[in-house]
PDB file of C-alpha atoms and ligand atoms in Angstrom:
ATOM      1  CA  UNK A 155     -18.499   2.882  11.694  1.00 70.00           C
ATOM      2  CA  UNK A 156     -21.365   0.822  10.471  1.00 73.00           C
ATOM      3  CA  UNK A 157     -19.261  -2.532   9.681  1.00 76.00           C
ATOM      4  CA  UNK A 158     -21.100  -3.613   6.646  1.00 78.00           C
ATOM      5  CA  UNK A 159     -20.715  -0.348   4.471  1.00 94.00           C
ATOM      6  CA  UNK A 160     -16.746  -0.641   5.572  1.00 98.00           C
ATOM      7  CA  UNK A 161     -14.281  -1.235   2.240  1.00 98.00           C
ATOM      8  CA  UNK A 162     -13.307  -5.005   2.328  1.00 98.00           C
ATOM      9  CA  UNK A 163      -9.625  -4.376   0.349  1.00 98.00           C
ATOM     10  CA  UNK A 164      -8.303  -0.626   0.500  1.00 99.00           C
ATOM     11  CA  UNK A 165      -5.433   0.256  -1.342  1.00 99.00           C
ATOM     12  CA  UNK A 166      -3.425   3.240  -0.454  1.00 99.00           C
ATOM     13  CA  UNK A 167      -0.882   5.207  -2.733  1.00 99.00           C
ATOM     14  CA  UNK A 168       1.667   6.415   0.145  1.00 98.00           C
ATOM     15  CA  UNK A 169       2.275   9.925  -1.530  1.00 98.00           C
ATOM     16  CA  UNK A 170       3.931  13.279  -0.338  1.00 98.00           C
ATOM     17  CA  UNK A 171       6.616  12.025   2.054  1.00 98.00           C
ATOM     18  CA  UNK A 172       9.351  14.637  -0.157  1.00 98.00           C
ATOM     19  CA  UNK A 173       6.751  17.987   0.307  1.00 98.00           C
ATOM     20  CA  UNK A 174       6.020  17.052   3.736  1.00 98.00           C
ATOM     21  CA  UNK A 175       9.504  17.234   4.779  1.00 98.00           C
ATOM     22  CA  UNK A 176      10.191  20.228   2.125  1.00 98.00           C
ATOM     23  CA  UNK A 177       7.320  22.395   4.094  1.00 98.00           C
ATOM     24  CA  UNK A 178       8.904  21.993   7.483  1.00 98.00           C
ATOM     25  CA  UNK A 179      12.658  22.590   5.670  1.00 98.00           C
ATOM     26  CA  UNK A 180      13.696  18.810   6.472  1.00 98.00           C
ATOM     27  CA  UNK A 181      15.461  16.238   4.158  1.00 98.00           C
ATOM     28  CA  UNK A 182      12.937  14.249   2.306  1.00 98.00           C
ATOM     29  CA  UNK A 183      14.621  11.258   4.308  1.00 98.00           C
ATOM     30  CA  UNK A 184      12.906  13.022   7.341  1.00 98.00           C
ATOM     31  CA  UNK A 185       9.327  13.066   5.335  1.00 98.00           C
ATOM     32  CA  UNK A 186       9.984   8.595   4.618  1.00 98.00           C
ATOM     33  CA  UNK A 187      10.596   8.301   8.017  1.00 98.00           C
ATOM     34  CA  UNK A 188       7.607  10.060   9.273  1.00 98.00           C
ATOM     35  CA  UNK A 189       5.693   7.601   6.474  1.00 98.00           C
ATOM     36  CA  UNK A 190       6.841   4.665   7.743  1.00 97.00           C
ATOM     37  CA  UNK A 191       6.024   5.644  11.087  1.00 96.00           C
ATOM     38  CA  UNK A 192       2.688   6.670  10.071  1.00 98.00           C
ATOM     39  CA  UNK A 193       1.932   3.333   8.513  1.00 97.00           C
ATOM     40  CA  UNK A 194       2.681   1.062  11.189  1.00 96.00           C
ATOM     41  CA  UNK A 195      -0.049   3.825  13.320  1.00 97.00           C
ATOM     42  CA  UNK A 196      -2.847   3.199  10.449  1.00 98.00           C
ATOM     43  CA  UNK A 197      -1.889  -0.511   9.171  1.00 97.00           C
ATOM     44  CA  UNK A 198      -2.850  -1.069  13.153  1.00 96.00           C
ATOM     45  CA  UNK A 199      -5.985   1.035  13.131  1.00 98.00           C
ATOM     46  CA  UNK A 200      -7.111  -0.392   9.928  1.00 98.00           C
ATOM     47  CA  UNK A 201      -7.100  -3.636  11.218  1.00 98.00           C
ATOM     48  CA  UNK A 202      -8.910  -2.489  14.194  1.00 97.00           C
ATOM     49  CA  UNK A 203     -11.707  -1.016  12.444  1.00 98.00           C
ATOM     50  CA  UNK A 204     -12.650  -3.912  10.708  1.00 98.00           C
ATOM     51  CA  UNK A 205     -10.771  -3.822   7.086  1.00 98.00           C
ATOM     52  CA  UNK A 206      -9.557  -7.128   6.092  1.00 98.00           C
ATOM     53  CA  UNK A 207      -7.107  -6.533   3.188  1.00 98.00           C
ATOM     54  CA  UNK A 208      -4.829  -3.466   2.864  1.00 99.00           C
ATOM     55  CA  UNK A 209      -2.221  -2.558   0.122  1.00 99.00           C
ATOM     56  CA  UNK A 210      -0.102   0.137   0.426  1.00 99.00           C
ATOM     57  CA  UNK A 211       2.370   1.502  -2.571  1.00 98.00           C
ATOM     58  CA  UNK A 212       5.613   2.321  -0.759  1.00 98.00           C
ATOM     59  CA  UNK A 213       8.207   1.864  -3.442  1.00 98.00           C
ATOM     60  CA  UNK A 214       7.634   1.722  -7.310  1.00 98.00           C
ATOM     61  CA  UNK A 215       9.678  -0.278 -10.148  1.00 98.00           C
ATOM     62  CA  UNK A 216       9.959   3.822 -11.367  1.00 98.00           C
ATOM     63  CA  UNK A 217      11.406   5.057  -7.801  1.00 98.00           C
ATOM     64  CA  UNK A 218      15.087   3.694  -8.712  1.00 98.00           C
ATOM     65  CA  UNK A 219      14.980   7.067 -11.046  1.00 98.00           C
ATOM     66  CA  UNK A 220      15.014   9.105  -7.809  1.00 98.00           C
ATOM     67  CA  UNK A 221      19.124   9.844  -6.512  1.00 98.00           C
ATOM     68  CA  UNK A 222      20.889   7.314  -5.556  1.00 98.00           C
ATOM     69  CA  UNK A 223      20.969   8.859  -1.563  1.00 98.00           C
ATOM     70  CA  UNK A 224      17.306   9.148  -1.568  1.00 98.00           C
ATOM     71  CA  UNK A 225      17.104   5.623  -3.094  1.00 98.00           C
ATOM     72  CA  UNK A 226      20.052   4.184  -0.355  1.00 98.00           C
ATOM     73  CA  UNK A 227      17.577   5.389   2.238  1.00 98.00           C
ATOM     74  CA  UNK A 228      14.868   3.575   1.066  1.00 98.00           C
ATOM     75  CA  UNK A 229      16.782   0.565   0.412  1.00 98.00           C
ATOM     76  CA  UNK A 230      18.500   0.736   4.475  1.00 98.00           C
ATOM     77  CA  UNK A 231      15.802   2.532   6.322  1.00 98.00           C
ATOM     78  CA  UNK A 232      12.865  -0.155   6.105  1.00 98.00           C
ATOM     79  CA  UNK A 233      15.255  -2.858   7.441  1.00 97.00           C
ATOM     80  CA  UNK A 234      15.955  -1.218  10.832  1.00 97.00           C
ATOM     81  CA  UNK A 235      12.065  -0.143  11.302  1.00 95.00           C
ATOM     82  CA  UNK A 236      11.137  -3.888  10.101  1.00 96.00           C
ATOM     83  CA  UNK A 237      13.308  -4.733  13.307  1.00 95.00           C
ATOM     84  CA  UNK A 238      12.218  -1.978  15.289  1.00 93.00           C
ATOM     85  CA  UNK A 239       8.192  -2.865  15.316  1.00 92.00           C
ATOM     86  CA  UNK A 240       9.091  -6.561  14.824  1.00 95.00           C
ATOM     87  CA  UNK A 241       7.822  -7.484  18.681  1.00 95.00           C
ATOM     88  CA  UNK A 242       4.412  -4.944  17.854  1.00 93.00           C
ATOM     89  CA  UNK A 243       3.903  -6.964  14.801  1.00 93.00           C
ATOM     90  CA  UNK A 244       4.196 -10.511  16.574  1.00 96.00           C
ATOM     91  CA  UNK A 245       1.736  -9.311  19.067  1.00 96.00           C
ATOM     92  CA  UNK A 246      -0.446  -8.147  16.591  1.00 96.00           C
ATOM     93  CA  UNK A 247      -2.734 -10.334  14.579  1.00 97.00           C
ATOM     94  CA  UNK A 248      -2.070  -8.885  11.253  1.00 98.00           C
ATOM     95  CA  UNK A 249      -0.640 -10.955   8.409  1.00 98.00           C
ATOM     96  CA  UNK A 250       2.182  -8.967   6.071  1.00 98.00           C
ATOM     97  CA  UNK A 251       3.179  -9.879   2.563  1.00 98.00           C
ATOM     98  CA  UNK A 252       5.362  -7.955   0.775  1.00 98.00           C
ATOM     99  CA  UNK A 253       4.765  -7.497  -3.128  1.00 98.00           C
ATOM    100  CA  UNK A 254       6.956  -6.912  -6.103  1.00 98.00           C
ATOM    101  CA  UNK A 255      10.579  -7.883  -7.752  1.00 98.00           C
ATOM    102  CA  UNK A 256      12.790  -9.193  -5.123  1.00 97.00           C
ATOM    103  CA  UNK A 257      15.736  -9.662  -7.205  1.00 98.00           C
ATOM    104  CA  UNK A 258      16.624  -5.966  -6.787  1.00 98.00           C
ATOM    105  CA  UNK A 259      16.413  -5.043  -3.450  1.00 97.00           C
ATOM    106  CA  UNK A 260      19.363  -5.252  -0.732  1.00 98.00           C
ATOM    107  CA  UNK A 261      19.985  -8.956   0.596  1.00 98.00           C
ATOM    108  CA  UNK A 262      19.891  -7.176   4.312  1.00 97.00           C
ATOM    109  CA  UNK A 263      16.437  -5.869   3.580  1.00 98.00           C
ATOM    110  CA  UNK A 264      15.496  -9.147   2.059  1.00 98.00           C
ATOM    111  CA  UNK A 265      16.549 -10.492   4.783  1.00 98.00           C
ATOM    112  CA  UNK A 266      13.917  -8.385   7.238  1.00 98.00           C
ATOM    113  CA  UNK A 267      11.142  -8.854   4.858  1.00 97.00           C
ATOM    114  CA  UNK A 268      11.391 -12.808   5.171  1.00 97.00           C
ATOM    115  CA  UNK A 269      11.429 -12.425   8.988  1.00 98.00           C
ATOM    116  CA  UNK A 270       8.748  -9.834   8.992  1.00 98.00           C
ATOM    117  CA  UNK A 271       6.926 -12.364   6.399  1.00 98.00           C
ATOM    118  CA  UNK A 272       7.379 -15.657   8.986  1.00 98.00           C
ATOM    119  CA  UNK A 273       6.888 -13.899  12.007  1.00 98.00           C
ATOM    120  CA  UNK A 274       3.251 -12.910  10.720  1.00 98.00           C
ATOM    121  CA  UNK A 275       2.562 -15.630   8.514  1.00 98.00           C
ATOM    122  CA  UNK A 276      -0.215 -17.483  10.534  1.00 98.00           C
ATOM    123  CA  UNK A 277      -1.861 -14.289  11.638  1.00 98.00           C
ATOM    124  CA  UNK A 278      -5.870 -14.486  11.285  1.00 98.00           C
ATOM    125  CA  UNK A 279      -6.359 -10.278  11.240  1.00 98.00           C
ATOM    126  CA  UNK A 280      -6.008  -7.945   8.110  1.00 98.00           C
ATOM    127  CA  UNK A 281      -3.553  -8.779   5.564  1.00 98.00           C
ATOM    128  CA  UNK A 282      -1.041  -5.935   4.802  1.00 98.00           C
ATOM    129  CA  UNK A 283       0.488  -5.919   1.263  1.00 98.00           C
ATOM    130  CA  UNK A 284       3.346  -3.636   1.374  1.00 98.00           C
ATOM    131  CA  UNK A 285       4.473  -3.210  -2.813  1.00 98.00           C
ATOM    132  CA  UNK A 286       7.986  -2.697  -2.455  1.00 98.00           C
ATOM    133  CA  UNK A 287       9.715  -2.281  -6.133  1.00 98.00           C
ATOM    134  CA  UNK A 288       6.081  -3.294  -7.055  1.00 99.00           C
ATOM    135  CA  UNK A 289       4.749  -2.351 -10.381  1.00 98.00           C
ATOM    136  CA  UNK A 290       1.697  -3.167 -12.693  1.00 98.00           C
ATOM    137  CA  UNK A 291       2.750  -3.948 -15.754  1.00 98.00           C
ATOM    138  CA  UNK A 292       5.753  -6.180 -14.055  1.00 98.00           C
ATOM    139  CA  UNK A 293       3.094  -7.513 -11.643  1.00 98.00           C
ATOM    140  CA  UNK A 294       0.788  -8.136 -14.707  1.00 98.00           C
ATOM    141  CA  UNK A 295       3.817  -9.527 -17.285  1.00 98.00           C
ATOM    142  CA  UNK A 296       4.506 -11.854 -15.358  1.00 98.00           C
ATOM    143  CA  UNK A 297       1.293 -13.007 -14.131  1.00 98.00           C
ATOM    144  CA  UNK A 298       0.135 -13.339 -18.171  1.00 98.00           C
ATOM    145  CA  UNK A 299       3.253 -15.506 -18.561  1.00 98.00           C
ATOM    146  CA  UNK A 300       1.697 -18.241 -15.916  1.00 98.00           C
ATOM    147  CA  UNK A 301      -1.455 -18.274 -16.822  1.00 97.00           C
ATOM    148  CA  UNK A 302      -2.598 -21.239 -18.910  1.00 94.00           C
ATOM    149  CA  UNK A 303      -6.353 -20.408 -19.123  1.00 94.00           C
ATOM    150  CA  UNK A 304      -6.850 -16.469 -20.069  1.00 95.00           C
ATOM    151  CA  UNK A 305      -9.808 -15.564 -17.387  1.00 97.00           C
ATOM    152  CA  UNK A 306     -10.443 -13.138 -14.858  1.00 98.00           C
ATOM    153  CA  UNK A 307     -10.080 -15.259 -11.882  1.00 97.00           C
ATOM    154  CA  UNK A 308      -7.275 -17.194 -13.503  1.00 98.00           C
ATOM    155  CA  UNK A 309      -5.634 -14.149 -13.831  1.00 98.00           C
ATOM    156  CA  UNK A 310      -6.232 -13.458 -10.292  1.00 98.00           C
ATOM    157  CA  UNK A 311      -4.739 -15.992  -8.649  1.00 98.00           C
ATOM    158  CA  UNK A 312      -1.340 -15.179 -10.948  1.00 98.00           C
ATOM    159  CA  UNK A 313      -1.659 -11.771  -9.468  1.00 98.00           C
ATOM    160  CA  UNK A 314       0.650 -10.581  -6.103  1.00 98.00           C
ATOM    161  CA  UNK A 315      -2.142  -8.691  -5.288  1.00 98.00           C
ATOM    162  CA  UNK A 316      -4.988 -11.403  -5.241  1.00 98.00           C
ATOM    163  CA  UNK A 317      -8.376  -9.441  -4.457  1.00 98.00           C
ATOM    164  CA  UNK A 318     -10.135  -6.130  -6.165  1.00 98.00           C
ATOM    165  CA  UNK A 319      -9.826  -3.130  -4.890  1.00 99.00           C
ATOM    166  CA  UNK A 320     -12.953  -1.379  -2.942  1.00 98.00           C
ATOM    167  CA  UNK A 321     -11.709   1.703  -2.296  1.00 98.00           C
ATOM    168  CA  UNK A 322      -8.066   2.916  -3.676  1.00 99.00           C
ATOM    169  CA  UNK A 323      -6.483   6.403  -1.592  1.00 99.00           C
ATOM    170  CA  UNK A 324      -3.647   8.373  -2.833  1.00 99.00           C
ATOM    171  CA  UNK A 325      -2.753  11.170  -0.781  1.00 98.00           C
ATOM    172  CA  UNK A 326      -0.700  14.417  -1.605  1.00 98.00           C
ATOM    173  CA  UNK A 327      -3.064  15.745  -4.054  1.00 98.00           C
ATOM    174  CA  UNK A 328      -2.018  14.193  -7.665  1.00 98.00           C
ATOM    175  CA  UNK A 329      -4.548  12.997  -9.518  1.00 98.00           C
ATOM    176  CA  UNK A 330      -2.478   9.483 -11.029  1.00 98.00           C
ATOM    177  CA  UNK A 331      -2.218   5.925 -10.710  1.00 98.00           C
ATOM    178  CA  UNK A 332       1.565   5.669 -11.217  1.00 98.00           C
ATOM    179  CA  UNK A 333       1.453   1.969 -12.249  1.00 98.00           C
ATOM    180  CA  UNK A 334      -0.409   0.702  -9.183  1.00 99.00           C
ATOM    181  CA  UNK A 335      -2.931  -2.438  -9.290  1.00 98.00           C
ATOM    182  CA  UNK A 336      -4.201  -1.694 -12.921  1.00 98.00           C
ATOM    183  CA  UNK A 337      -5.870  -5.174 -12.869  1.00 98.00           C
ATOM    184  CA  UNK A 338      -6.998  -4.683  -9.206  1.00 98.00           C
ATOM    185  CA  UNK A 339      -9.253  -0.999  -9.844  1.00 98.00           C
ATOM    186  CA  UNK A 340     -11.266  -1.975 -12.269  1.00 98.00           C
ATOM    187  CA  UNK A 341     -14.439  -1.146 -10.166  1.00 98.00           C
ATOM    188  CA  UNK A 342     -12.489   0.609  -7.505  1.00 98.00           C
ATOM    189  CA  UNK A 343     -13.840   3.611  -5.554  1.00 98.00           C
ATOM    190  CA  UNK A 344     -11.104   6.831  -5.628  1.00 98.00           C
ATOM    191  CA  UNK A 345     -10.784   8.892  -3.039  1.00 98.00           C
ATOM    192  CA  UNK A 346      -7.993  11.720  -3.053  1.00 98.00           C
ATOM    193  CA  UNK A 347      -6.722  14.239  -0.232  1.00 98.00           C
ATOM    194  CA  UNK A 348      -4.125  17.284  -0.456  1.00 98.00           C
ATOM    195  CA  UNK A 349      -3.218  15.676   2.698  1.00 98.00           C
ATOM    196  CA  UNK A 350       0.658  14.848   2.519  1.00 98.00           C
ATOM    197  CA  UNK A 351       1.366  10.687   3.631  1.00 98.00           C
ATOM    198  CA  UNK A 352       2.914  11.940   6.890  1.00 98.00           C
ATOM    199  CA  UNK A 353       0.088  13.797   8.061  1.00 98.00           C
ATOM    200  CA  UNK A 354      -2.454  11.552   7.018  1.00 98.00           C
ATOM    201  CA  UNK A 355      -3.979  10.549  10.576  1.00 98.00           C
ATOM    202  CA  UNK A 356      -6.821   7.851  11.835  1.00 98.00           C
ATOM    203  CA  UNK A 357      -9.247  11.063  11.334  1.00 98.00           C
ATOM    204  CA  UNK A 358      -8.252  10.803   7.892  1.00 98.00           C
ATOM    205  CA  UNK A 359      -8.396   7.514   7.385  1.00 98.00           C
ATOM    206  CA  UNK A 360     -11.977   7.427   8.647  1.00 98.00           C
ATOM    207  CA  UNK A 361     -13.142  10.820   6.351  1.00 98.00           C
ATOM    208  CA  UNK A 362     -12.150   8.402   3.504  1.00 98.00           C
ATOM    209  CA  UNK A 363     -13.912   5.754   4.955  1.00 98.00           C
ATOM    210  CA  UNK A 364     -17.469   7.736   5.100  1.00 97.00           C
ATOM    211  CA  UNK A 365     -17.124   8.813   1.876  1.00 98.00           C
ATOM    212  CA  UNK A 366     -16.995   5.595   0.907  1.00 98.00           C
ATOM    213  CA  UNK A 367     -19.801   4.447   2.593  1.00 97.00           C
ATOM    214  CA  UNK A 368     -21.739   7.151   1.033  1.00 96.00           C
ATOM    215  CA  UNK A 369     -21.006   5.808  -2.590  1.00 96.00           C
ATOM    216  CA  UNK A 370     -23.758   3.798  -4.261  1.00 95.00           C
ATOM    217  CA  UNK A 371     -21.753   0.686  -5.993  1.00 96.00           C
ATOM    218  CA  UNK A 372     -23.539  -0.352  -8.877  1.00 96.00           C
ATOM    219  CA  UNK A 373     -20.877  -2.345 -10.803  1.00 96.00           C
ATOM    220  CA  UNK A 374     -22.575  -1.621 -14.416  1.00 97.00           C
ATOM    221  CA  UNK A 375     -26.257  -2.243 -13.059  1.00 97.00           C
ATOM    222  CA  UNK A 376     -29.015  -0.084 -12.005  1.00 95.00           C
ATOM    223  CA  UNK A 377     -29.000   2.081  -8.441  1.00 82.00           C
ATOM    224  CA  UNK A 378     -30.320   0.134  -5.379  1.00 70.00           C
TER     225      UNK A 378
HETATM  226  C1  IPE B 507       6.033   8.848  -1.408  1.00 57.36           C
HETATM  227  O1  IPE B 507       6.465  10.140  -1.184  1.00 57.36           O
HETATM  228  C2  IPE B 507       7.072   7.805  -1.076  1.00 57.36           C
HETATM  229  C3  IPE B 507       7.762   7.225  -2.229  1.00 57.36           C
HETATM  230  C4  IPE B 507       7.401   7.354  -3.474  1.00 57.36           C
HETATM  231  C5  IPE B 507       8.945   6.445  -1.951  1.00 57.36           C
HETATM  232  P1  IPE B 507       7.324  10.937  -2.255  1.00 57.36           P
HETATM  233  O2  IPE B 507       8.756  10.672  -1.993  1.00 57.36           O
HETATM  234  O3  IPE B 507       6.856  10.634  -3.621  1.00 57.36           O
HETATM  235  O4  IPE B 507       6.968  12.432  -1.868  1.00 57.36           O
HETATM  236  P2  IPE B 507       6.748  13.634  -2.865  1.00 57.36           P
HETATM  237  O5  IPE B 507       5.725  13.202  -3.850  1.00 57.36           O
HETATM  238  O6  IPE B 507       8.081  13.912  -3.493  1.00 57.36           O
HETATM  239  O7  IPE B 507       6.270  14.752  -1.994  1.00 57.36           O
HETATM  240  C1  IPE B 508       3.974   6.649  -6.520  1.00 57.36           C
HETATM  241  O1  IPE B 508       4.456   7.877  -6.058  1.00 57.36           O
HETATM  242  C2  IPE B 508       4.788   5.542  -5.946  1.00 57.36           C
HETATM  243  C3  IPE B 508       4.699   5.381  -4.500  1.00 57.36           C
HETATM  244  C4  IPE B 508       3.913   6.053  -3.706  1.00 57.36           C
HETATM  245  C5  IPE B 508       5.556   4.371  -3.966  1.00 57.36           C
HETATM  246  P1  IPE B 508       5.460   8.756  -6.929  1.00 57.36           P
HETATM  247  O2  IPE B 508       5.684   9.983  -6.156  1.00 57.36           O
HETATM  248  O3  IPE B 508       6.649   7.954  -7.300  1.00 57.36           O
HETATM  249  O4  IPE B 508       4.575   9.000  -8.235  1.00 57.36           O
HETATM  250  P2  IPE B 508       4.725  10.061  -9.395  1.00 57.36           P
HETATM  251  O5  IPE B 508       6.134   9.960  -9.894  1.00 57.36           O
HETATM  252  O6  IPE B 508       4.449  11.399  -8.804  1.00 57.36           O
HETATM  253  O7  IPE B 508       3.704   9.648 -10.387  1.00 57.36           O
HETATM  254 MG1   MG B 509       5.524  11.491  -4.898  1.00 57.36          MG
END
C-alpha cells in the first residue's frame, strides 16, 4: 500500500453484529462476540499498515434502547475480552482511549477500561478510540460548554475525538451516521460495504483502503 495515499484517522461504524449472527441462526450475543474478536484482528492490522488514528463506534448513547439481555451483554462481555487480550495489547505498541459518558457504564467494566487505558498509555503506535456510550451531540454538548473561544480548533481540543476524519466505514449496508463524530466528518471520505462487522476481514479493510486512495481530496478547491 503506497504509505502516503494511506487515511491518517479512519473511523469505523462497527455495524451488523445482530444479522450476522441471525444468518447463521445464532444469538446476536454470538454476532458481538465475533465483533469484538474481529476488532482486536483489524485494530492490530491497522496499526501495521501504517494508520495512525482509528475510531471505532462500538456502543451508542441510543444502544441502551436495545433489551436489557442484549444490553447486559454488552455491558459484561467487553470486561472479560479487555482481560483476555490484555498481555497482546501490552506487547503491542498501540495506544487505546476509550470515548464517551462514563457515568453509565458498569464499575467492573470501568474498571477494565482504566487498566486497558494505563497499560497502553505510553504506547508510540496507532491510537485506538473505542466510543463506548459515545454520542455526538453529548460529545459536542459538552465540548460547547468548555469552550471559552468559539473556533474550530478550540472546539477541537474540547472534543473526545481530537482529529478529522479521513476516511469514515460503516459496514452492514445502512446508509446513516447514527450520531457518530458529526464535528469530526466534515470533509470525511465514506465508504460503505453490505459486509456484516463480523465478516469484515484485513481484505476488506484494504478494498476500503484503495478506494480511498483513489479519491481526489479537494477540500472546496480545484482538482490537482
Ligand atoms: C453493531 O451491530 C454493534 C452495536 C450496535 C452494539 P448491531 O447489533 O447493530 O447489529 P445489527 O445492525 O442488528 O445487525
Ligand atoms: C450504530 O449502530 C451504533 C454502533 C455501531 C455502536 P446501530 O445499529 O445502533 O445504528 P442504527 O440504530 O441502525 O442507526
Ligand atoms: Mg445495527
Amino acid at each position: 500500500m503506497e504509505k502516503e495515499k494511506l487515511p491518517r484517522h479512519v473511523a469505523i461504524i462497527l455495524d451488523g453484529n445482530g444479522r450476522w449472527a441471525k444468518k447463521r441462526l445464532l444469538p446476536r450475543q454470538a454476532g458481538h462476540y465475533q465483533g469484538g474478536q474481529n476488532l482486536v484482528t483489524i485494530a492490530q492490522y491497522a496499526n501495521q499498515v501504517g494508520i495512525k488514528m482509528l475510531t471505532v463506534y462500538a456502543f451508542s448513547t441510543e444502544n441502551w434502547k436495545r433489551p436489557k439481555e442484549e444490553v447486559d451483554y454488552l455491558m459484561t462481555k467487553p470486561a472479560q475480552m479487555i482481560m483476555e487480550n490484555i498481555e497482546k495489547f501490552k506487547k503491542s505498541d498501540i495506544k487505546i482511549l476509550i470515548q464517551g459518558r462514563k457515568d453509565r457504564i458498569p464499575e467492573k467494566l470501568l474498571n477494565a477500561i482504566r487498566l486497558l487505558e494505563d497499560v497502553t498509555k505510553d504506547h508510540q503506535g496507532m491510537v485506538l478510540n473505542i466510543c463506548f456510550d459515545y454520542g455526538s451531540y453529548d460529545e459536542l454538548l459538552t465540548a460547547f460548554k468548555a469552550v471559552k473561544e468559539f473556533t474550530v480548533e478550540e472546539v477541537y481540543k474540547n472534543l473526545m475525538v481530537k482529529e478529522p476524519v479521513d476516511l469514515l466505514i460503516r459496514t452492514s449496508g445502512e446508509l446513516r451516521i447514527s450520531n457518530f463524530l458529526l464535528w469530526q466528518i466534515a470533509y470525511a471520505e465514506f465508504y460503505f460495504t453490505k459486509k456484516h462487522w463480523p465478516e469484515f476481514t484485513k481484505k476488506e479493510f484494504n478494498k476500503a483502503m484503495k478506494s480511498y486512495a483513489k479519491r481526489n481530496r479537494r477540500f472546496g478547491g480545484l482538482k490537482q
